[in-house]
Coordinates of C-alpha atoms and ligand atoms in Angstrom, one line a residue:
M5 CA -3.7 -107.5 -127.6
K6 CA -6.2 -105.6 -129.9
I7 CA -5.7 -103.3 -132.9
R8 CA -7.8 -100.2 -132.7
N9 CA -8.0 -96.7 -134.2
F10 CA -5.6 -94.1 -132.8
N11 CA -7.4 -91.5 -130.8
I12 CA -5.8 -88.1 -130.1
K13 CA -6.1 -88.9 -126.4
D14 CA -3.3 -91.4 -127.2
Y15 CA -1.0 -88.6 -128.1
N16 CA 1.4 -88.8 -125.2
K17 CA 1.5 -92.6 -125.1
I18 CA 2.3 -92.7 -128.9
I19 CA 5.2 -90.3 -128.6
R20 CA 6.5 -92.5 -125.7
L21 CA 6.2 -95.5 -127.9
W22 CA 7.9 -93.9 -130.9
E23 CA 10.7 -92.6 -128.7
T24 CA 11.2 -96.1 -127.2
C25 CA 11.2 -97.5 -130.6
E26 CA 13.8 -94.9 -131.7
L27 CA 11.5 -94.1 -134.6
P28 CA 12.5 -90.7 -136.4
Y29 CA 9.4 -88.5 -136.0
K30 CA 8.7 -84.9 -136.3
P31 CA 7.3 -83.5 -133.1
K32 CA 7.6 -79.9 -134.2
G33 CA 6.1 -80.6 -137.6
R34 CA 3.7 -83.1 -138.9
D35 CA 3.8 -85.3 -135.7
S36 CA 2.7 -82.3 -133.4
K37 CA -0.6 -82.8 -131.7
E38 CA -2.3 -80.0 -133.7
K39 CA -1.1 -81.3 -137.0
M40 CA -2.2 -84.8 -136.2
Q41 CA -5.5 -83.7 -135.1
E42 CA -5.9 -81.8 -138.5
E43 CA -4.8 -85.0 -140.3
L44 CA -7.3 -87.0 -138.7
K45 CA -10.0 -84.7 -139.4
K46 CA -9.1 -84.6 -143.1
G47 CA -10.1 -88.3 -143.3
I48 CA -6.9 -89.2 -145.3
A49 CA -5.3 -91.2 -142.4
V50 CA -5.8 -94.8 -141.1
F51 CA -3.9 -94.5 -137.9
L52 CA -3.9 -97.8 -136.0
V53 CA -2.4 -98.8 -132.6
A54 CA -1.8 -102.2 -131.1
E55 CA -2.9 -102.1 -127.4
E56 CA -2.2 -104.5 -124.6
K57 CA -3.6 -103.9 -121.1
G58 CA -4.1 -100.3 -121.8
N59 CA -0.4 -99.8 -123.1
L60 CA 0.4 -99.0 -126.8
I61 CA 2.8 -101.6 -128.0
G62 CA 2.6 -100.7 -131.7
S63 CA 1.4 -98.3 -134.4
V64 CA 1.0 -97.8 -138.0
L65 CA -0.1 -94.6 -139.8
A66 CA -1.3 -95.0 -143.2
T67 CA -2.1 -92.1 -145.2
H68 CA -3.5 -91.6 -148.8
D69 CA -3.9 -88.9 -151.3
G70 CA -6.7 -90.5 -153.3
R71 CA -4.2 -92.0 -155.6
K72 CA -1.6 -93.8 -153.6
G73 CA -1.2 -94.9 -149.9
W74 CA 1.8 -94.6 -147.7
I75 CA 2.7 -96.7 -144.7
N76 CA 4.4 -94.5 -142.1
R77 CA 5.3 -94.7 -138.4
L78 CA 5.3 -98.5 -138.1
S79 CA 6.5 -99.4 -134.7
V80 CA 6.4 -102.3 -132.3
L81 CA 8.0 -102.1 -128.8
P82 CA 11.2 -104.1 -128.7
E83 CA 9.9 -106.8 -126.2
Y84 CA 7.0 -107.5 -128.6
R85 CA 8.8 -107.8 -131.8
K86 CA 9.1 -110.9 -134.1
Q87 CA 5.6 -112.1 -133.0
G88 CA 3.8 -110.8 -136.1
I89 CA 2.4 -107.6 -134.6
G90 CA 4.1 -105.3 -137.1
A91 CA 2.7 -107.4 -139.9
M92 CA -0.8 -107.5 -138.5
L93 CA -0.7 -103.7 -138.3
V94 CA 0.3 -103.3 -141.9
K95 CA -2.2 -105.8 -143.1
E96 CA -4.9 -104.1 -141.4
A97 CA -3.8 -100.7 -142.9
E98 CA -3.5 -102.1 -146.2
K99 CA -7.1 -103.7 -145.9
R100 CA -8.6 -100.3 -144.9
L101 CA -6.9 -98.5 -147.8
D102 CA -8.0 -101.3 -150.3
E103 CA -11.6 -100.7 -149.1
I104 CA -11.4 -97.2 -150.2
G105 CA -10.0 -98.1 -153.7
I106 CA -6.3 -97.5 -153.0
E107 CA -4.3 -100.1 -155.1
I108 CA -0.7 -99.0 -154.7
I109 CA 0.9 -98.6 -151.3
A110 CA 4.6 -97.4 -150.7
C111 CA 6.8 -96.7 -147.9
L112 CA 10.0 -94.7 -147.4
I113 CA 12.8 -96.5 -145.4
E114 CA 15.8 -94.6 -144.2
D115 CA 19.3 -95.8 -145.4
G116 CA 20.7 -98.3 -142.8
N117 CA 17.3 -99.4 -141.4
D118 CA 17.9 -103.1 -142.6
T119 CA 15.3 -104.5 -140.3
S120 CA 12.6 -102.4 -141.8
L121 CA 13.8 -103.3 -145.3
Q122 CA 13.6 -107.0 -144.5
V123 CA 10.2 -106.6 -142.7
F124 CA 8.6 -104.7 -145.6
S125 CA 10.2 -107.2 -148.1
K126 CA 8.6 -110.0 -146.1
L127 CA 5.4 -108.3 -146.4
G128 CA 5.5 -108.2 -150.2
Y129 CA 6.9 -104.7 -150.8
L130 CA 9.4 -104.4 -153.6
E131 CA 12.2 -102.1 -154.1
F132 CA 11.6 -99.7 -156.8
P133 CA 14.7 -99.1 -158.8
G134 CA 15.5 -96.0 -160.7
M135 CA 13.5 -93.6 -158.4
H136 CA 14.7 -90.5 -156.6
Y137 CA 12.8 -89.2 -153.6
L138 CA 12.6 -85.3 -153.9
T139 CA 10.9 -82.9 -151.5
K140 CA 10.2 -79.3 -151.0
R141 CA 9.8 -78.4 -147.2
K142 CA 8.3 -75.3 -145.8
Y143 CA 10.5 -75.6 -142.8
P144 CA 13.4 -78.1 -141.9
D145 CA 11.3 -80.0 -139.2
V146 CA 8.0 -80.1 -141.1
Ligands
COA207 C1 9.9 -102.8 -138.1 C2 9.1 -103.3 -136.8 C3 7.9 -102.5 -136.7 C4 8.7 -104.8 -137.1 O1 7.8 -105.1 -136.1 P1 7.6 -106.8 -135.8 O2 6.3 -106.7 -135.0 O3 8.8 -107.3 -135.2 O4 7.3 -107.4 -137.1 P2 6.7 -108.8 -137.3 O5 7.0 -109.7 -136.2 O6 5.4 -108.7 -137.8 O7 7.5 -109.5 -138.6 C5 7.2 -109.3 -140.0 C6 8.1 -110.2 -140.9 O8 9.4 -109.6 -140.8 C7 10.3 -110.5 -140.2 N1 11.2 -109.8 -139.3 C8 10.9 -108.9 -138.3 N2 11.9 -108.5 -137.8 C9 13.0 -108.8 -138.4 C10 14.3 -108.6 -138.3 N3 14.9 -107.9 -137.4 N4 15.2 -109.0 -139.4 C11 14.7 -109.9 -140.3 N5 13.4 -110.1 -140.5 C12 12.5 -109.6 -139.6 C13 9.5 -111.5 -139.5 O9 10.3 -112.7 -139.4 C14 8.4 -111.6 -140.3 O10 8.6 -112.4 -141.4 P3 7.9 -113.9 -141.6 O11 6.4 -113.6 -141.6 O12 8.5 -114.5 -142.7 O13 8.2 -114.6 -140.2 C15 10.0 -103.3 -135.6 O14 11.1 -103.9 -135.7 C16 10.3 -101.8 -135.1 O15 9.4 -101.2 -134.4 N6 11.4 -101.3 -135.5 C17 11.8 -99.9 -135.1 C18 11.0 -98.9 -135.8 C19 11.2 -98.9 -137.3 O16 12.3 -98.9 -137.8 N7 10.0 -98.8 -138.0 C20 10.1 -98.8 -139.6 C21 10.2 -97.4 -140.1 S1 10.1 -97.4 -141.8

């Protein structure tokens, strides 16, 4: 198994991975091929995949806005879970963000995703009380 940068040629494979992992993603919005291509060009994304024998078995998309980093799209195929692959992906993403001076990293976890809450808590992420997440969306599927 190796961790490497995502390449836009992996697009169909990454979509299959996310579907299998039942990861909520936005194929008509920010996860469309075009939007991802743009995002990669902007240089604000550390998009990593775990690959074994040509198959994508995991992913993490870390983005930053110059001040703060975000962990998105963390996924590992069900049959590869609980072997430390998710942790490896997050740690590599954190390292890459640290190298460019990002000192705070956050992630958003949907209500009910207890596994993810536990995984991020194991990885040292603390729930931040008293915070509301507000967004303004150009269109519903953005
Ligand atoms: C979240 C996910 C990526 C974790 O991947 P993983 O490779 O199984 O995670 P790891 O094996 O690296 O585990 C990291 C830590 O979390 C713990 N952990 C993993 N799965 C767990 C679970 N279901 N319940 C409790 N703890 C869990 C591990 O024991 C490990 O802690 P340790 O170092 O103390 O042993 C995987 O479960 C997944 O793809 N889920 C579906 C997609 C998803 O919800 N993504 C997150 C969106 S916010």
